[in-house]
mmCIF file of the N, C-alpha and C atoms, coordinates in Angstrom:
data_MODEL
# 
_entry.id   MODEL 
# 
loop_
_atom_site.group_PDB 
_atom_site.id 
_atom_site.type_symbol 
_atom_site.label_atom_id 
_atom_site.label_alt_id 
_atom_site.label_comp_id 
_atom_site.label_asym_id 
_atom_site.label_entity_id 
_atom_site.label_seq_id 
_atom_site.pdbx_PDB_ins_code 
_atom_site.Cartn_x 
_atom_site.Cartn_y 
_atom_site.Cartn_z 
_atom_site.occupancy 
_atom_site.B_iso_or_equiv 
_atom_site.pdbx_formal_charge 
_atom_site.auth_seq_id 
_atom_site.auth_comp_id 
_atom_site.auth_asym_id 
_atom_site.auth_atom_id 
_atom_site.pdbx_PDB_model_num 
ATOM 1   N N  . UNK A 1 1  ? -3.923 8.259   -17.975 1.00 0.00 ? 1  UNK A N  1 
ATOM 2   C CA . UNK A 1 1  ? -4.369 8.559   -16.624 1.00 0.00 ? 1  UNK A CA 1 
ATOM 3   C C  . UNK A 1 1  ? -3.791 7.515   -15.667 1.00 0.00 ? 1  UNK A C  1 
ATOM 4   N N  . UNK A 1 2  ? -3.384 7.952   -14.501 1.00 0.00 ? 2  UNK A N  1 
ATOM 5   C CA . UNK A 1 2  ? -2.845 7.068   -13.475 1.00 0.00 ? 2  UNK A CA 1 
ATOM 6   C C  . UNK A 1 2  ? -3.899 6.852   -12.402 1.00 0.00 ? 2  UNK A C  1 
ATOM 7   N N  . UNK A 1 3  ? -3.897 5.641   -11.856 1.00 0.00 ? 3  UNK A N  1 
ATOM 8   C CA . UNK A 1 3  ? -4.903 5.293   -10.859 1.00 0.00 ? 3  UNK A CA 1 
ATOM 9   C C  . UNK A 1 3  ? -4.301 4.319   -9.846  1.00 0.00 ? 3  UNK A C  1 
ATOM 10  N N  . UNK A 1 4  ? -4.690 4.466   -8.578  1.00 0.00 ? 4  UNK A N  1 
ATOM 11  C CA . UNK A 1 4  ? -4.272 3.521   -7.546  1.00 0.00 ? 4  UNK A CA 1 
ATOM 12  C C  . UNK A 1 4  ? -5.220 2.326   -7.620  1.00 0.00 ? 4  UNK A C  1 
ATOM 13  N N  . UNK A 1 5  ? -4.621 1.133   -7.762  1.00 0.00 ? 5  UNK A N  1 
ATOM 14  C CA . UNK A 1 5  ? -5.413 -0.093  -7.821  1.00 0.00 ? 5  UNK A CA 1 
ATOM 15  C C  . UNK A 1 5  ? -4.885 -1.088  -6.795  1.00 0.00 ? 5  UNK A C  1 
ATOM 16  N N  . UNK A 1 6  ? -5.713 -2.064  -6.465  1.00 0.00 ? 6  UNK A N  1 
ATOM 17  C CA . UNK A 1 6  ? -5.298 -3.136  -5.565  1.00 0.00 ? 6  UNK A CA 1 
ATOM 18  C C  . UNK A 1 6  ? -4.560 -4.182  -6.395  1.00 0.00 ? 6  UNK A C  1 
ATOM 19  N N  . UNK A 1 7  ? -3.529 -4.745  -5.826  1.00 0.00 ? 7  UNK A N  1 
ATOM 20  C CA . UNK A 1 7  ? -2.730 -5.757  -6.508  1.00 0.00 ? 7  UNK A CA 1 
ATOM 21  C C  . UNK A 1 7  ? -3.604 -6.900  -7.029  1.00 0.00 ? 7  UNK A C  1 
ATOM 22  N N  . UNK A 1 8  ? -3.198 -7.485  -8.118  1.00 0.00 ? 8  UNK A N  1 
ATOM 23  C CA . UNK A 1 8  ? -3.897 -8.628  -8.693  1.00 0.00 ? 8  UNK A CA 1 
ATOM 24  C C  . UNK A 1 8  ? -3.532 -9.937  -7.987  1.00 0.00 ? 8  UNK A C  1 
ATOM 25  N N  . UNK A 1 9  ? -2.523 -9.902  -7.122  1.00 0.00 ? 9  UNK A N  1 
ATOM 26  C CA . UNK A 1 9  ? -2.079 -11.088 -6.380  1.00 0.00 ? 9  UNK A CA 1 
ATOM 27  C C  . UNK A 1 9  ? -3.021 -11.303 -5.189  1.00 0.00 ? 9  UNK A C  1 
ATOM 28  N N  . UNK A 1 10 ? -4.035 -12.135 -5.392  1.00 0.00 ? 10 UNK A N  1 
ATOM 29  C CA . UNK A 1 10 ? -5.099 -12.339 -4.383  1.00 0.00 ? 10 UNK A CA 1 
ATOM 30  C C  . UNK A 1 10 ? -4.548 -12.852 -3.054  1.00 0.00 ? 10 UNK A C  1 
ATOM 31  N N  . UNK A 1 11 ? -3.562 -13.756 -3.111  1.00 0.00 ? 11 UNK A N  1 
ATOM 32  C CA . UNK A 1 11 ? -2.963 -14.297 -1.883  1.00 0.00 ? 11 UNK A CA 1 
ATOM 33  C C  . UNK A 1 11 ? -2.288 -13.196 -1.084  1.00 0.00 ? 11 UNK A C  1 
ATOM 34  N N  . UNK A 1 12 ? -1.513 -12.374 -1.777  1.00 0.00 ? 12 UNK A N  1 
ATOM 35  C CA . UNK A 1 12 ? -0.800 -11.282 -1.103  1.00 0.00 ? 12 UNK A CA 1 
ATOM 36  C C  . UNK A 1 12 ? -1.789 -10.284 -0.509  1.00 0.00 ? 12 UNK A C  1 
ATOM 37  N N  . UNK A 1 13 ? -2.820 -9.956  -1.267  1.00 0.00 ? 13 UNK A N  1 
ATOM 38  C CA . UNK A 1 13 ? -3.837 -9.017  -0.793  1.00 0.00 ? 13 UNK A CA 1 
ATOM 39  C C  . UNK A 1 13 ? -4.489 -9.539  0.485   1.00 0.00 ? 13 UNK A C  1 
ATOM 40  N N  . UNK A 1 14 ? -4.861 -10.808 0.495   1.00 0.00 ? 14 UNK A N  1 
ATOM 41  C CA . UNK A 1 14 ? -5.496 -11.397 1.680   1.00 0.00 ? 14 UNK A CA 1 
ATOM 42  C C  . UNK A 1 14 ? -4.551 -11.359 2.881   1.00 0.00 ? 14 UNK A C  1 
ATOM 43  N N  . UNK A 1 15 ? -3.284 -11.702 2.649   1.00 0.00 ? 15 UNK A N  1 
ATOM 44  C CA . UNK A 1 15 ? -2.295 -11.722 3.731   1.00 0.00 ? 15 UNK A CA 1 
ATOM 45  C C  . UNK A 1 15 ? -2.083 -10.313 4.299   1.00 0.00 ? 15 UNK A C  1 
ATOM 46  N N  . UNK A 1 16 ? -1.891 -9.340  3.409   1.00 0.00 ? 16 UNK A N  1 
ATOM 47  C CA . UNK A 1 16 ? -1.624 -7.971  3.865   1.00 0.00 ? 16 UNK A CA 1 
ATOM 48  C C  . UNK A 1 16 ? -2.846 -7.406  4.586   1.00 0.00 ? 16 UNK A C  1 
ATOM 49  N N  . UNK A 1 17 ? -4.031 -7.646  4.054   1.00 0.00 ? 17 UNK A N  1 
ATOM 50  C CA . UNK A 1 17 ? -5.237 -7.139  4.718   1.00 0.00 ? 17 UNK A CA 1 
ATOM 51  C C  . UNK A 1 17 ? -5.402 -7.726  6.113   1.00 0.00 ? 17 UNK A C  1 
ATOM 52  N N  . UNK A 1 18 ? -5.103 -9.007  6.278   1.00 0.00 ? 18 UNK A N  1 
ATOM 53  C CA . UNK A 1 18 ? -5.178 -9.639  7.598   1.00 0.00 ? 18 UNK A CA 1 
ATOM 54  C C  . UNK A 1 18 ? -4.178 -8.991  8.555   1.00 0.00 ? 18 UNK A C  1 
ATOM 55  N N  . UNK A 1 19 ? -2.964 -8.770  8.060   1.00 0.00 ? 19 UNK A N  1 
ATOM 56  C CA . UNK A 1 19 ? -1.945 -8.143  8.890   1.00 0.00 ? 19 UNK A CA 1 
ATOM 57  C C  . UNK A 1 19 ? -2.316 -6.702  9.235   1.00 0.00 ? 19 UNK A C  1 
ATOM 58  N N  . UNK A 1 20 ? -2.945 -5.997  8.305   1.00 0.00 ? 20 UNK A N  1 
ATOM 59  C CA . UNK A 1 20 ? -3.399 -4.632  8.597   1.00 0.00 ? 20 UNK A CA 1 
ATOM 60  C C  . UNK A 1 20 ? -4.412 -4.634  9.727   1.00 0.00 ? 20 UNK A C  1 
ATOM 61  N N  . UNK A 1 21 ? -5.320 -5.603  9.713   1.00 0.00 ? 21 UNK A N  1 
ATOM 62  C CA . UNK A 1 21 ? -6.304 -5.718  10.802  1.00 0.00 ? 21 UNK A CA 1 
ATOM 63  C C  . UNK A 1 21 ? -5.608 -5.954  12.130  1.00 0.00 ? 21 UNK A C  1 
ATOM 64  N N  . UNK A 1 22 ? -4.632 -6.841  12.122  1.00 0.00 ? 22 UNK A N  1 
ATOM 65  C CA . UNK A 1 22 ? -3.909 -7.180  13.357  1.00 0.00 ? 22 UNK A CA 1 
ATOM 66  C C  . UNK A 1 22 ? -3.050 -6.020  13.859  1.00 0.00 ? 22 UNK A C  1 
ATOM 67  N N  . UNK A 1 23 ? -2.578 -5.165  12.932  1.00 0.00 ? 23 UNK A N  1 
ATOM 68  C CA . UNK A 1 23 ? -1.690 -4.052  13.284  1.00 0.00 ? 23 UNK A CA 1 
ATOM 69  C C  . UNK A 1 23 ? -2.422 -2.728  13.469  1.00 0.00 ? 23 UNK A C  1 
ATOM 70  N N  . UNK A 1 24 ? -3.733 -2.756  13.458  1.00 0.00 ? 24 UNK A N  1 
ATOM 71  C CA . UNK A 1 24 ? -4.482 -1.519  13.636  1.00 0.00 ? 24 UNK A CA 1 
ATOM 72  C C  . UNK A 1 24 ? -4.377 -0.581  12.443  1.00 0.00 ? 24 UNK A C  1 
ATOM 73  N N  . UNK A 1 25 ? -4.127 -1.135  11.246  1.00 0.00 ? 25 UNK A N  1 
ATOM 74  C CA . UNK A 1 25 ? -4.068 -0.322  10.038  1.00 0.00 ? 25 UNK A CA 1 
ATOM 75  C C  . UNK A 1 25 ? -2.679 0.147   9.649   1.00 0.00 ? 25 UNK A C  1 
ATOM 76  N N  . UNK A 1 26 ? -1.668 -0.265  10.424  1.00 0.00 ? 26 UNK A N  1 
ATOM 77  C CA . UNK A 1 26 ? -0.298 0.127   10.102  1.00 0.00 ? 26 UNK A CA 1 
ATOM 78  C C  . UNK A 1 26 ? 0.315  -0.881  9.138   1.00 0.00 ? 26 UNK A C  1 
ATOM 79  N N  . UNK A 1 27 ? 1.166  -0.380  8.250   1.00 0.00 ? 27 UNK A N  1 
ATOM 80  C CA . UNK A 1 27 ? 1.825  -1.217  7.254   1.00 0.00 ? 27 UNK A CA 1 
ATOM 81  C C  . UNK A 1 27 ? 2.536  -2.385  7.941   1.00 0.00 ? 27 UNK A C  1 
ATOM 82  N N  . UNK A 1 28 ? 2.243  -3.614  7.512   1.00 0.00 ? 28 UNK A N  1 
ATOM 83  C CA . UNK A 1 28 ? 2.871  -4.773  8.132   1.00 0.00 ? 28 UNK A CA 1 
ATOM 84  C C  . UNK A 1 28 ? 4.360  -4.906  7.810   1.00 0.00 ? 28 UNK A C  1 
ATOM 85  N N  . UNK A 1 29 ? 4.837  -4.134  6.856   1.00 0.00 ? 29 UNK A N  1 
ATOM 86  C CA . UNK A 1 29 ? 6.243  -4.215  6.438   1.00 0.00 ? 29 UNK A CA 1 
ATOM 87  C C  . UNK A 1 29 ? 7.133  -3.231  7.189   1.00 0.00 ? 29 UNK A C  1 
ATOM 88  N N  . UNK A 1 30 ? 6.559  -2.441  8.053   1.00 0.00 ? 30 UNK A N  1 
ATOM 89  C CA . UNK A 1 30 ? 7.316  -1.406  8.769   1.00 0.00 ? 30 UNK A CA 1 
ATOM 90  C C  . UNK A 1 30 ? 7.407  -1.723  10.250  1.00 0.00 ? 30 UNK A C  1 
ATOM 91  N N  . UNK A 1 31 ? 8.551  -1.412  10.838  1.00 0.00 ? 31 UNK A N  1 
ATOM 92  C CA . UNK A 1 31 ? 8.740  -1.636  12.267  1.00 0.00 ? 31 UNK A CA 1 
ATOM 93  C C  . UNK A 1 31 ? 8.090  -0.526  13.098  1.00 0.00 ? 31 UNK A C  1 
ATOM 94  N N  . UNK A 1 32 ? 8.189  0.704   12.611  1.00 0.00 ? 32 UNK A N  1 
ATOM 95  C CA . UNK A 1 32 ? 7.615  1.836   13.335  1.00 0.00 ? 32 UNK A CA 1 
ATOM 96  C C  . UNK A 1 32 ? 6.118  1.928   13.088  1.00 0.00 ? 32 UNK A C  1 
ATOM 97  N N  . UNK A 1 33 ? 5.400  2.366   14.088  1.00 0.00 ? 33 UNK A N  1 
ATOM 98  C CA . UNK A 1 33 ? 3.969  2.613   13.951  1.00 0.00 ? 33 UNK A CA 1 
ATOM 99  C C  . UNK A 1 33 ? 3.713  4.075   14.256  1.00 0.00 ? 33 UNK A C  1 
ATOM 100 N N  . UNK A 1 34 ? 3.527  4.835   13.192  1.00 0.00 ? 34 UNK A N  1 
ATOM 101 C CA . UNK A 1 34 ? 3.188  6.253   13.328  1.00 0.00 ? 34 UNK A CA 1 
ATOM 102 C C  . UNK A 1 34 ? 2.339  6.642   12.127  1.00 0.00 ? 34 UNK A C  1 
ATOM 103 N N  . UNK A 1 35 ? 1.972  7.908   12.036  1.00 0.00 ? 35 UNK A N  1 
ATOM 104 C CA . UNK A 1 35 ? 1.084  8.353   10.960  1.00 0.00 ? 35 UNK A CA 1 
ATOM 105 C C  . UNK A 1 35 ? 1.688  8.110   9.578   1.00 0.00 ? 35 UNK A C  1 
ATOM 106 N N  . UNK A 1 36 ? 3.017  8.109   9.488   1.00 0.00 ? 36 UNK A N  1 
ATOM 107 C CA . UNK A 1 36 ? 3.666  7.880   8.196   1.00 0.00 ? 36 UNK A CA 1 
ATOM 108 C C  . UNK A 1 36 ? 3.565  6.425   7.738   1.00 0.00 ? 36 UNK A C  1 
ATOM 109 N N  . UNK A 1 37 ? 3.323  5.506   8.673   1.00 0.00 ? 37 UNK A N  1 
ATOM 110 C CA . UNK A 1 37 ? 3.252  4.088   8.313   1.00 0.00 ? 37 UNK A CA 1 
ATOM 111 C C  . UNK A 1 37 ? 1.829  3.543   8.346   1.00 0.00 ? 37 UNK A C  1 
ATOM 112 N N  . UNK A 1 38 ? 0.851  4.424   8.535   1.00 0.00 ? 38 UNK A N  1 
ATOM 113 C CA . UNK A 1 38 ? -0.556 4.021   8.480   1.00 0.00 ? 38 UNK A CA 1 
ATOM 114 C C  . UNK A 1 38 ? -0.926 3.839   7.005   1.00 0.00 ? 38 UNK A C  1 
ATOM 115 N N  . UNK A 1 39 ? -1.611 2.757   6.685   1.00 0.00 ? 39 UNK A N  1 
ATOM 116 C CA . UNK A 1 39 ? -1.965 2.447   5.302   1.00 0.00 ? 39 UNK A CA 1 
ATOM 117 C C  . UNK A 1 39 ? -2.997 3.457   4.780   1.00 0.00 ? 39 UNK A C  1 
ATOM 118 N N  . UNK A 1 40 ? -2.838 4.000   3.682   1.00 0.00 ? 40 UNK A N  1 
ATOM 119 C CA . UNK A 1 40 ? -1.784 4.009   2.683   1.00 0.00 ? 40 UNK A CA 1 
ATOM 120 C C  . UNK A 1 40 ? -0.641 4.868   3.234   1.00 0.00 ? 40 UNK A C  1 
ATOM 121 N N  . UNK A 1 41 ? 0.551  4.291   3.287   1.00 0.00 ? 41 UNK A N  1 
ATOM 122 C CA . UNK A 1 41 ? 1.690  4.934   3.960   1.00 0.00 ? 41 UNK A CA 1 
ATOM 123 C C  . UNK A 1 41 ? 2.145  6.205   3.239   1.00 0.00 ? 41 UNK A C  1 
ATOM 124 N N  . UNK A 1 42 ? 2.857  7.038   3.977   1.00 0.00 ? 42 UNK A N  1 
ATOM 125 C CA . UNK A 1 42 ? 3.346  8.305   3.442   1.00 0.00 ? 42 UNK A CA 1 
ATOM 126 C C  . UNK A 1 42 ? 4.259  8.079   2.249   1.00 0.00 ? 42 UNK A C  1 
ATOM 127 N N  . UNK A 1 43 ? 5.084  7.061   2.300   1.00 0.00 ? 43 UNK A N  1 
ATOM 128 C CA . UNK A 1 43 ? 5.997  6.783   1.191   1.00 0.00 ? 43 UNK A CA 1 
ATOM 129 C C  . UNK A 1 43 ? 5.220  6.591   -0.117  1.00 0.00 ? 43 UNK A C  1 
ATOM 130 N N  . UNK A 1 44 ? 4.113  5.835   -0.054  1.00 0.00 ? 44 UNK A N  1 
ATOM 131 C CA . UNK A 1 44 ? 3.324  5.598   -1.264  1.00 0.00 ? 44 UNK A CA 1 
ATOM 132 C C  . UNK A 1 44 ? 2.512  6.838   -1.637  1.00 0.00 ? 44 UNK A C  1 
ATOM 133 N N  . UNK A 1 45 ? 2.003  7.572   -0.647  1.00 0.00 ? 45 UNK A N  1 
ATOM 134 C CA . UNK A 1 45 ? 1.286  8.820   -0.951  1.00 0.00 ? 45 UNK A CA 1 
ATOM 135 C C  . UNK A 1 45 ? 2.205  9.796   -1.674  1.00 0.00 ? 45 UNK A C  1 
ATOM 136 N N  . UNK A 1 46 ? 3.468  9.864   -1.228  1.00 0.00 ? 46 UNK A N  1 
ATOM 137 C CA . UNK A 1 46 ? 4.447  10.735  -1.896  1.00 0.00 ? 46 UNK A CA 1 
ATOM 138 C C  . UNK A 1 46 ? 4.710  10.264  -3.326  1.00 0.00 ? 46 UNK A C  1 
ATOM 139 N N  . UNK A 1 47 ? 4.778  8.942   -3.523  1.00 0.00 ? 47 UNK A N  1 
ATOM 140 C CA . UNK A 1 47 ? 4.988  8.393   -4.868  1.00 0.00 ? 47 UNK A CA 1 
ATOM 141 C C  . UNK A 1 47 ? 3.798  8.722   -5.770  1.00 0.00 ? 47 UNK A C  1 
ATOM 142 N N  . UNK A 1 48 ? 2.596  8.650   -5.210  1.00 0.00 ? 48 UNK A N  1 
ATOM 143 C CA . UNK A 1 48 ? 1.389  9.001   -5.969  1.00 0.00 ? 48 UNK A CA 1 
ATOM 144 C C  . UNK A 1 48 ? 1.461  10.474  -6.381  1.00 0.00 ? 48 UNK A C  1 
ATOM 145 N N  . UNK A 1 49 ? 1.791  11.337  -5.421  1.00 0.00 ? 49 UNK A N  1 
ATOM 146 C CA . UNK A 1 49 ? 1.881  12.772  -5.704  1.00 0.00 ? 49 UNK A CA 1 
ATOM 147 C C  . UNK A 1 49 ? 2.927  13.066  -6.783  1.00 0.00 ? 49 UNK A C  1 
ATOM 148 N N  . UNK A 1 50 ? 3.996  12.277  -6.792  1.00 0.00 ? 50 UNK A N  1 
ATOM 149 C CA . UNK A 1 50 ? 5.063  12.463  -7.779  1.00 0.00 ? 50 UNK A CA 1 
ATOM 150 C C  . UNK A 1 50 ? 4.728  11.785  -9.113  1.00 0.00 ? 50 UNK A C  1 
ATOM 151 N N  . UNK A 1 51 ? 3.655  11.008  -9.132  1.00 0.00 ? 51 UNK A N  1 
ATOM 152 C CA . UNK A 1 51 ? 3.257  10.325  -10.360 1.00 0.00 ? 51 UNK A CA 1 
ATOM 153 C C  . UNK A 1 51 ? 4.110  9.120   -10.710 1.00 0.00 ? 51 UNK A C  1 
ATOM 154 N N  . UNK A 1 52 ? 4.790  8.558   -9.708  1.00 0.00 ? 52 UNK A N  1 
ATOM 155 C CA . UNK A 1 52 ? 5.658  7.400   -9.949  1.00 0.00 ? 52 UNK A CA 1 
ATOM 156 C C  . UNK A 1 52 ? 4.837  6.122   -10.011 1.00 0.00 ? 52 UNK A C  1 
ATOM 157 N N  . UNK A 1 53 ? 4.929  5.422   -11.119 1.00 0.00 ? 53 UNK A N  1 
ATOM 158 C CA . UNK A 1 53 ? 4.243  4.145   -11.253 1.00 0.00 ? 53 UNK A CA 1 
ATOM 159 C C  . UNK A 1 53 ? 4.943  3.102   -10.402 1.00 0.00 ? 53 UNK A C  1 
ATOM 160 N N  . UNK A 1 54 ? 4.195  2.146   -9.873  1.00 0.00 ? 54 UNK A N  1 
ATOM 161 C CA . UNK A 1 54 ? 4.788  1.076   -9.089  1.00 0.00 ? 54 UNK A CA 1 
ATOM 162 C C  . UNK A 1 54 ? 3.931  0.714   -7.892  1.00 0.00 ? 54 UNK A C  1 
ATOM 163 N N  . UNK A 1 55 ? 4.446  -0.218  -7.110  1.00 0.00 ? 55 UNK A N  1 
ATOM 164 C CA . UNK A 1 55 ? 3.708  -0.752  -5.962  1.00 0.00 ? 55 UNK A CA 1 
ATOM 165 C C  . UNK A 1 55 ? 4.115  -0.065  -4.672  1.00 0.00 ? 55 UNK A C  1 
ATOM 166 N N  . UNK A 1 56 ? 3.202  -0.127  -3.708  1.00 0.00 ? 56 UNK A N  1 
ATOM 167 C CA . UNK A 1 56 ? 3.543  0.343   -2.368  1.00 0.00 ? 56 UNK A CA 1 
ATOM 168 C C  . UNK A 1 56 ? 4.504  -0.657  -1.730  1.00 0.00 ? 56 UNK A C  1 
ATOM 169 N N  . UNK A 1 57 ? 5.031  -0.301  -0.594  1.00 0.00 ? 57 UNK A N  1 
ATOM 170 C CA . UNK A 1 57 ? 6.056  -1.107  0.069   1.00 0.00 ? 57 UNK A CA 1 
ATOM 171 C C  . UNK A 1 57 ? 5.604  -2.538  0.340   1.00 0.00 ? 57 UNK A C  1 
ATOM 172 N N  . UNK A 1 58 ? 4.367  -2.729  0.792   1.00 0.00 ? 58 UNK A N  1 
ATOM 173 C CA . UNK A 1 58 ? 3.897  -4.077  1.137   1.00 0.00 ? 58 UNK A CA 1 
ATOM 174 C C  . UNK A 1 58 ? 3.266  -4.802  -0.054  1.00 0.00 ? 58 UNK A C  1 
ATOM 175 N N  . UNK A 1 59 ? 3.067  -4.094  -1.160  1.00 0.00 ? 59 UNK A N  1 
ATOM 176 C CA . UNK A 1 59 ? 2.550  -4.727  -2.364  1.00 0.00 ? 59 UNK A CA 1 
ATOM 177 C C  . UNK A 1 59 ? 1.035  -4.801  -2.452  1.00 0.00 ? 59 UNK A C  1 
ATOM 178 N N  . UNK A 1 60 ? 0.325  -4.131  -1.551  1.00 0.00 ? 60 UNK A N  1 
ATOM 179 C CA . UNK A 1 60 ? -1.129 -4.164  -1.577  1.00 0.00 ? 60 UNK A CA 1 
ATOM 180 C C  . UNK A 1 60 ? -1.683 -3.279  -2.694  1.00 0.00 ? 60 UNK A C  1 
ATOM 181 N N  . UNK A 1 61 ? -1.111 -2.100  -2.842  1.00 0.00 ? 61 UNK A N  1 
ATOM 182 C CA . UNK A 1 61 ? -1.579 -1.146  -3.839  1.00 0.00 ? 61 UNK A CA 1 
ATOM 183 C C  . UNK A 1 61 ? -0.507 -0.911  -4.891  1.00 0.00 ? 61 UNK A C  1 
ATOM 184 N N  . UNK A 1 62 ? -0.961 -0.440  -6.051  1.00 0.00 ? 62 UNK A N  1 
ATOM 185 C CA . UNK A 1 62 ? -0.018 0.020   -7.057  1.00 0.00 ? 62 UNK A CA 1 
ATOM 186 C C  . UNK A 1 62 ? -0.603 1.191   -7.816  1.00 0.00 ? 62 UNK A C  1 
ATOM 187 N N  . UNK A 1 63 ? 0.290  2.052   -8.255  1.00 0.00 ? 63 UNK A N  1 
ATOM 188 C CA . UNK A 1 63 ? -0.105 3.169   -9.101  1.00 0.00 ? 63 UNK A CA 1 
ATOM 189 C C  . UNK A 1 63 ? 0.145  2.701   -10.520 1.00 0.00 ? 63 UNK A C  1 
ATOM 190 N N  . UNK A 1 64 ? -0.923 2.630   -11.298 1.00 0.00 ? 64 UNK A N  1 
ATOM 191 C CA . UNK A 1 64 ? -0.838 2.080   -12.648 1.00 0.00 ? 64 UNK A CA 1 
ATOM 192 C C  . UNK A 1 64 ? -1.405 3.050   -13.670 1.00 0.00 ? 64 UNK A C  1 
ATOM 193 N N  . UNK A 1 65 ? -0.959 2.898   -14.877 1.00 0.00 ? 65 UNK A N  1 
ATOM 194 C CA . UNK A 1 65 ? -1.471 3.667   -16.003 1.00 0.00 ? 65 UNK A CA 1 
ATOM 195 C C  . UNK A 1 65 ? -2.726 2.953   -16.497 1.00 0.00 ? 65 UNK A C  1 
ATOM 196 N N  . UNK A 1 66 ? -3.845 3.666   -16.528 1.00 0.00 ? 66 UNK A N  1 
ATOM 197 C CA . UNK A 1 66 ? -5.109 3.078   -17.011 1.00 0.00 ? 66 UNK A CA 1 
ATOM 198 C C  . UNK A 1 66 ? -5.639 3.927   -18.152 1.00 0.00 ? 66 UNK A C  1 
ATOM 199 N N  . UNK A 1 67 ? -6.446 3.288   -18.977 1.00 0.00 ? 67 UNK A N  1 
ATOM 200 C CA . UNK A 1 67 ? -7.002 4.001   -20.137 1.00 0.00 ? 67 UNK A CA 1 
ATOM 201 C C  . UNK A 1 67 ? -8.461 4.281   -19.927 1.00 0.00 ? 67 UNK A C  1 
# 
């Protein structure tokens, strides 16, 4: 089973969450601010739909195999 989890890197999580607050919920790694870059961004939602394991662009979330 695959599941979206928060990164285990506590420092990165804290940094990204702070930046999300400052950016109104938009991915801090993207220059454009639109619905596609609102966290969880469209790129990662598409990866989830495709079942691709890995991290989102900013590293806050990851799609992982869990038991």
